[in-house]
Short mmCIF file of N, CA, C and O in Angstrom, two decimals:
data_model
loop_
_atom_site.label_atom_id
_atom_site.label_comp_id
_atom_site.label_asym_id
_atom_site.label_seq_id
_atom_site.Cartn_x
_atom_site.Cartn_y
_atom_site.Cartn_z
N LYS A 13 57.96 133.42 209.26
CA LYS A 13 57.62 132.69 210.48
C LYS A 13 58.53 133.18 211.61
O LYS A 13 59.74 133.23 211.48
N MET A 14 57.93 133.50 212.72
CA MET A 14 58.69 134.04 213.84
C MET A 14 59.31 132.91 214.66
O MET A 14 58.67 131.89 214.92
N ALA A 15 60.58 133.10 215.00
CA ALA A 15 61.28 132.08 215.79
C ALA A 15 60.73 132.05 217.22
O ALA A 15 60.46 133.08 217.80
N THR A 16 60.59 130.84 217.74
CA THR A 16 60.12 130.70 219.11
C THR A 16 61.30 130.77 220.06
O THR A 16 62.46 130.58 219.65
N LYS A 17 61.02 131.03 221.34
CA LYS A 17 62.09 131.05 222.34
C LYS A 17 62.79 129.70 222.39
O LYS A 17 64.01 129.63 222.53
N ARG A 18 62.01 128.63 222.27
CA ARG A 18 62.59 127.28 222.29
C ARG A 18 63.59 127.09 221.16
O ARG A 18 64.69 126.59 221.35
N LYS A 19 63.23 127.54 219.94
CA LYS A 19 64.12 127.39 218.79
C LYS A 19 65.36 128.26 218.95
O LYS A 19 66.47 127.81 218.65
N ILE A 20 65.20 129.47 219.40
CA ILE A 20 66.35 130.36 219.60
C ILE A 20 67.33 129.76 220.60
O ILE A 20 68.53 129.71 220.36
N LYS A 21 66.80 129.25 221.71
CA LYS A 21 67.65 128.63 222.73
C LYS A 21 68.34 127.40 222.17
O LYS A 21 69.53 127.17 222.41
N ASP A 22 67.60 126.59 221.40
CA ASP A 22 68.19 125.38 220.84
C ASP A 22 69.23 125.71 219.77
O ASP A 22 70.20 124.97 219.62
N ASP A 23 69.05 126.78 219.03
CA ASP A 23 70.04 127.19 218.02
C ASP A 23 71.39 127.47 218.68
O ASP A 23 72.44 127.13 218.13
N VAL A 24 71.36 128.10 219.85
CA VAL A 24 72.60 128.38 220.60
C VAL A 24 73.26 127.06 220.99
O VAL A 24 74.47 126.88 220.82
N LEU A 25 72.47 126.13 221.51
CA LEU A 25 72.99 124.81 221.91
C LEU A 25 73.54 124.07 220.68
O LEU A 25 74.61 123.43 220.76
N PHE A 26 72.85 124.16 219.55
CA PHE A 26 73.30 123.49 218.32
C PHE A 26 74.65 124.01 217.88
O PHE A 26 75.53 123.23 217.50
N ARG A 27 74.84 125.33 217.90
CA ARG A 27 76.12 125.90 217.47
C ARG A 27 77.27 125.36 218.31
O ARG A 27 78.36 125.12 217.81
N LYS A 28 77.03 125.14 219.60
CA LYS A 28 78.07 124.60 220.48
C LYS A 28 78.26 123.11 220.25
O LYS A 28 79.39 122.63 220.08
N ASN A 29 77.19 122.36 220.23
CA ASN A 29 77.29 120.90 220.21
C ASN A 29 77.62 120.32 218.84
O ASN A 29 78.13 119.20 218.76
N LYS A 30 77.36 121.06 217.76
CA LYS A 30 77.72 120.52 216.44
C LYS A 30 79.23 120.37 216.33
O LYS A 30 79.71 119.43 215.70
N ILE A 31 79.98 121.23 216.98
CA ILE A 31 81.44 121.13 216.98
C ILE A 31 81.87 119.88 217.76
O ILE A 31 82.72 119.11 217.31
N LEU A 32 81.26 119.67 218.92
CA LEU A 32 81.57 118.49 219.73
C LEU A 32 81.18 117.21 219.00
O LEU A 32 81.89 116.20 219.07
N ALA A 33 80.05 117.23 218.31
CA ALA A 33 79.60 116.05 217.55
C ALA A 33 80.60 115.73 216.44
O ALA A 33 80.93 114.56 216.21
N TYR A 34 81.09 116.76 215.77
CA TYR A 34 82.05 116.56 214.69
C TYR A 34 83.36 115.99 215.24
O TYR A 34 83.94 115.06 214.68
N GLU A 35 83.80 116.51 216.38
CA GLU A 35 85.01 115.99 217.02
C GLU A 35 84.82 114.53 217.43
O GLU A 35 85.70 113.69 217.25
N ARG A 36 83.65 114.21 217.99
CA ARG A 36 83.34 112.84 218.39
C ARG A 36 83.41 111.89 217.20
O ARG A 36 83.90 110.76 217.31
N SER A 37 82.95 112.34 216.05
CA SER A 37 82.90 111.49 214.86
C SER A 37 84.26 111.35 214.18
O SER A 37 84.41 110.50 213.29
N GLY A 38 85.22 112.16 214.57
CA GLY A 38 86.52 112.14 213.89
C GLY A 38 86.42 112.64 212.46
O GLY A 38 87.28 112.36 211.63
N GLY A 39 85.35 113.37 212.17
CA GLY A 39 85.15 113.92 210.83
C GLY A 39 84.57 112.94 209.82
O GLY A 39 84.44 113.26 208.65
N MET A 40 84.21 111.74 210.31
CA MET A 40 83.67 110.72 209.41
C MET A 40 82.18 110.51 209.69
O MET A 40 81.72 110.73 210.80
N CYS A 41 81.48 110.06 208.66
CA CYS A 41 80.06 109.76 208.80
C CYS A 41 79.87 108.69 209.87
O CYS A 41 80.56 107.67 209.87
N GLU A 42 78.94 108.93 210.78
CA GLU A 42 78.71 108.00 211.88
C GLU A 42 77.80 106.83 211.49
O GLU A 42 77.60 105.94 212.31
N LEU A 43 77.32 106.81 210.25
CA LEU A 43 76.55 105.65 209.78
C LEU A 43 77.41 104.75 208.90
O LEU A 43 77.66 103.60 209.27
N CYS A 44 77.88 105.25 207.78
CA CYS A 44 78.64 104.39 206.86
C CYS A 44 80.11 104.29 207.25
O CYS A 44 80.78 103.33 206.88
N ARG A 45 80.61 105.28 207.97
CA ARG A 45 82.00 105.33 208.43
C ARG A 45 83.03 105.27 207.30
O ARG A 45 84.18 104.94 207.53
N CYS A 46 82.60 105.58 206.07
CA CYS A 46 83.55 105.54 204.96
C CYS A 46 83.64 106.86 204.20
O CYS A 46 84.53 107.01 203.36
N ARG A 47 82.76 107.80 204.50
CA ARG A 47 82.80 109.11 203.82
C ARG A 47 82.89 110.21 204.87
O ARG A 47 82.43 110.04 205.99
N PRO A 48 83.45 111.36 204.48
CA PRO A 48 83.52 112.48 205.42
C PRO A 48 82.13 112.96 205.84
O PRO A 48 81.20 112.97 205.03
N ALA A 49 82.01 113.33 207.10
CA ALA A 49 80.76 113.90 207.61
C ALA A 49 80.58 115.29 207.02
O ALA A 49 81.52 116.09 207.00
N GLN A 50 79.38 115.56 206.53
CA GLN A 50 79.08 116.86 205.92
C GLN A 50 77.87 117.54 206.55
O GLN A 50 77.65 118.72 206.34
N GLU A 51 77.09 116.79 207.30
CA GLU A 51 75.86 117.31 207.90
C GLU A 51 75.79 116.89 209.36
O GLU A 51 76.24 115.80 209.70
N VAL A 52 75.22 117.74 210.20
CA VAL A 52 74.92 117.35 211.58
C VAL A 52 73.42 117.13 211.65
O VAL A 52 72.64 118.05 211.42
N HIS A 53 73.05 115.89 211.93
CA HIS A 53 71.65 115.44 211.88
C HIS A 53 71.07 115.36 213.29
O HIS A 53 71.73 114.89 214.21
N HIS A 54 69.84 115.84 213.45
CA HIS A 54 69.10 115.65 214.70
C HIS A 54 68.43 114.27 214.63
O HIS A 54 67.61 114.03 213.74
N ILE A 55 68.82 113.38 215.51
CA ILE A 55 68.30 112.00 215.50
C ILE A 55 66.79 112.02 215.72
O ILE A 55 66.03 111.43 214.95
N VAL A 56 66.36 112.66 216.78
CA VAL A 56 64.92 112.97 216.96
C VAL A 56 64.78 114.39 216.41
O VAL A 56 65.37 115.33 216.94
N TYR A 57 64.03 114.53 215.32
CA TYR A 57 63.92 115.81 214.64
C TYR A 57 63.45 116.91 215.60
O TYR A 57 62.65 116.66 216.50
N ARG A 58 63.94 118.11 215.35
CA ARG A 58 63.48 119.24 216.16
C ARG A 58 61.98 119.44 215.99
O ARG A 58 61.30 119.82 216.93
N SER A 59 61.47 119.13 214.82
CA SER A 59 60.02 119.26 214.60
C SER A 59 59.23 118.26 215.44
O SER A 59 58.03 118.42 215.63
N HIS A 60 59.92 117.22 215.95
CA HIS A 60 59.29 116.24 216.86
C HIS A 60 59.74 116.46 218.29
O HIS A 60 59.75 115.54 219.10
N LEU A 61 60.14 117.70 218.58
CA LEU A 61 60.57 118.17 219.90
C LEU A 61 61.93 117.62 220.33
O LEU A 61 62.27 117.64 221.51
N GLY A 62 62.74 117.14 219.38
CA GLY A 62 64.13 116.78 219.67
C GLY A 62 64.93 118.06 219.87
O GLY A 62 64.59 119.11 219.32
N THR A 63 65.97 117.97 220.65
CA THR A 63 66.81 119.14 220.91
C THR A 63 68.22 118.90 220.39
O THR A 63 68.53 117.83 219.85
N SER A 64 69.09 119.87 220.59
CA SER A 64 70.46 119.79 220.12
C SER A 64 71.43 119.31 221.20
O SER A 64 72.61 119.63 221.16
N ILE A 65 70.92 118.51 222.16
CA ILE A 65 71.86 117.90 223.11
C ILE A 65 72.76 116.96 222.31
O ILE A 65 72.36 116.42 221.28
N LEU A 66 73.99 116.79 222.78
CA LEU A 66 74.98 116.03 222.02
C LEU A 66 74.50 114.62 221.68
O LEU A 66 74.73 114.13 220.57
N SER A 67 73.81 113.96 222.60
CA SER A 67 73.36 112.59 222.34
C SER A 67 72.25 112.52 221.29
O SER A 67 71.90 111.43 220.85
N ASN A 68 71.73 113.66 220.85
CA ASN A 68 70.70 113.68 219.80
C ASN A 68 71.27 114.13 218.46
O ASN A 68 70.53 114.35 217.52
N LEU A 69 72.59 114.24 218.37
CA LEU A 69 73.22 114.68 217.14
C LEU A 69 74.07 113.57 216.55
O LEU A 69 74.69 112.80 217.28
N ALA A 70 74.10 113.49 215.23
CA ALA A 70 74.96 112.54 214.52
C ALA A 70 75.52 113.24 213.29
O ALA A 70 74.78 113.90 212.56
N CYS A 71 76.81 113.08 213.07
CA CYS A 71 77.45 113.64 211.88
C CYS A 71 77.34 112.62 210.76
O CYS A 71 77.75 111.46 210.91
N LEU A 72 76.78 113.05 209.64
CA LEU A 72 76.51 112.15 208.52
C LEU A 72 77.03 112.73 207.21
O LEU A 72 77.10 113.96 207.05
N CYS A 73 77.37 111.85 206.28
CA CYS A 73 77.67 112.30 204.91
C CYS A 73 76.34 112.66 204.25
O CYS A 73 75.26 112.35 204.78
N ASN A 74 76.42 113.30 203.10
CA ASN A 74 75.18 113.73 202.43
C ASN A 74 74.26 112.56 202.12
O ASN A 74 73.05 112.64 202.31
N GLU A 75 74.83 111.44 201.63
CA GLU A 75 74.02 110.29 201.25
C GLU A 75 73.30 109.69 202.46
O GLU A 75 72.09 109.41 202.42
N CYS A 76 74.03 109.50 203.56
CA CYS A 76 73.41 108.94 204.77
C CYS A 76 72.40 109.92 205.38
O CYS A 76 71.38 109.49 205.93
N HIS A 77 72.67 111.22 205.25
CA HIS A 77 71.72 112.20 205.78
C HIS A 77 70.41 112.14 205.00
O HIS A 77 69.32 112.19 205.58
N THR A 78 70.51 111.98 203.68
CA THR A 78 69.30 111.82 202.86
C THR A 78 68.55 110.57 203.29
O THR A 78 67.33 110.59 203.47
N ASN A 79 69.29 109.47 203.51
CA ASN A 79 68.66 108.22 203.95
C ASN A 79 68.02 108.35 205.32
O ASN A 79 66.98 107.73 205.58
N ALA A 80 68.61 109.16 206.20
CA ALA A 80 68.08 109.36 207.56
C ALA A 80 66.73 110.08 207.54
O ALA A 80 66.01 110.07 208.54
N HIS A 81 66.39 110.67 206.40
CA HIS A 81 65.09 111.34 206.25
C HIS A 81 64.19 110.57 205.28
O HIS A 81 63.11 111.05 204.92
N GLY A 82 64.62 109.39 204.84
CA GLY A 82 63.88 108.63 203.83
C GLY A 82 63.08 107.49 204.43
O GLY A 82 62.69 107.51 205.60
N VAL A 83 62.86 106.46 203.61
CA VAL A 83 61.99 105.35 204.00
C VAL A 83 62.54 104.56 205.19
O VAL A 83 61.77 103.94 205.92
N ASN A 84 63.86 104.59 205.40
CA ASN A 84 64.46 103.86 206.52
C ASN A 84 64.75 104.76 207.72
O ASN A 84 65.53 104.40 208.60
N ALA A 85 64.10 105.92 207.76
CA ALA A 85 64.37 106.89 208.83
C ALA A 85 64.19 106.29 210.22
O ALA A 85 65.02 106.52 211.11
N LYS A 86 63.15 105.50 210.42
CA LYS A 86 62.88 104.94 211.74
C LYS A 86 64.00 103.98 212.16
O LYS A 86 64.48 104.04 213.30
N LEU A 87 64.42 103.11 211.27
CA LEU A 87 65.51 102.17 211.58
C LEU A 87 66.81 102.90 211.88
O LEU A 87 67.53 102.55 212.82
N ILE A 88 67.11 103.91 211.08
CA ILE A 88 68.34 104.69 211.28
C ILE A 88 68.27 105.43 212.61
O ILE A 88 69.24 105.44 213.38
N ARG A 89 67.11 106.03 212.91
CA ARG A 89 66.95 106.73 214.19
C ARG A 89 67.16 105.77 215.36
O ARG A 89 67.88 106.08 216.31
N GLU A 90 66.56 104.59 215.31
CA GLU A 90 66.72 103.62 216.40
C GLU A 90 68.18 103.19 216.56
O GLU A 90 68.68 103.07 217.67
N TYR A 91 68.87 102.98 215.44
CA TYR A 91 70.28 102.60 215.49
C TYR A 91 71.12 103.70 216.14
O TYR A 91 71.94 103.43 217.02
N LEU A 92 70.90 104.95 215.71
CA LEU A 92 71.70 106.06 216.24
C LEU A 92 71.40 106.31 217.72
O LEU A 92 72.31 106.64 218.49
N ILE A 93 70.15 106.14 218.13
CA ILE A 93 69.81 106.30 219.55
C ILE A 93 70.54 105.24 220.38
O ILE A 93 71.17 105.57 221.39
N ARG A 94 70.50 103.99 219.93
CA ARG A 94 71.22 102.90 220.67
C ARG A 94 72.71 103.16 220.70
O ARG A 94 73.36 102.98 221.74
N ARG A 95 73.27 103.58 219.59
CA ARG A 95 74.71 103.83 219.52
C ARG A 95 75.11 104.93 220.50
O ARG A 95 76.08 104.80 221.23
N ASN A 96 74.35 106.00 220.54
CA ASN A 96 74.68 107.11 221.44
C ASN A 96 74.48 106.72 222.90
O ASN A 96 75.22 107.17 223.76
N GLN A 97 73.48 105.90 223.19
CA GLN A 97 73.28 105.44 224.57
C GLN A 97 74.45 104.58 225.03
O GLN A 97 74.87 104.67 226.17
N ASN A 98 75.01 103.79 224.13
CA ASN A 98 76.16 102.94 224.47
C ASN A 98 77.42 103.74 224.71
O ASN A 98 78.32 103.29 225.40
N GLU A 99 77.51 104.95 224.13
CA GLU A 99 78.70 105.79 224.31
C GLU A 99 78.67 106.58 225.59
O GLU A 99 79.70 107.03 226.07
N GLU A 100 77.48 106.78 226.16
CA GLU A 100 77.37 107.59 227.38
C GLU A 100 77.99 106.85 228.55
O GLU A 100 77.87 105.64 228.68
N ILE A 101 78.64 107.61 229.40
CA ILE A 101 79.31 107.02 230.58
C ILE A 101 78.35 106.96 231.75
O ILE A 101 77.55 107.82 231.95
#
């Protein structure tokens, strides 16, 4: 599958912002806050036209990342969107 210009551009943004997201999280999962962050999750999936802007990223442990793609994905997405909106200045 050939990469689109949109994906290539977003990959560059992701490489930059995943570091900032990890720093923001203090290295801890932003959902359970009890395990180390191991994954950088797109709150609005890239397949749903979400991008790698910092407010659309959340650092999660493996378990919470699995849950963020499971049956409670919508609730988790809504929680993370509200949390990130509250952090913006």
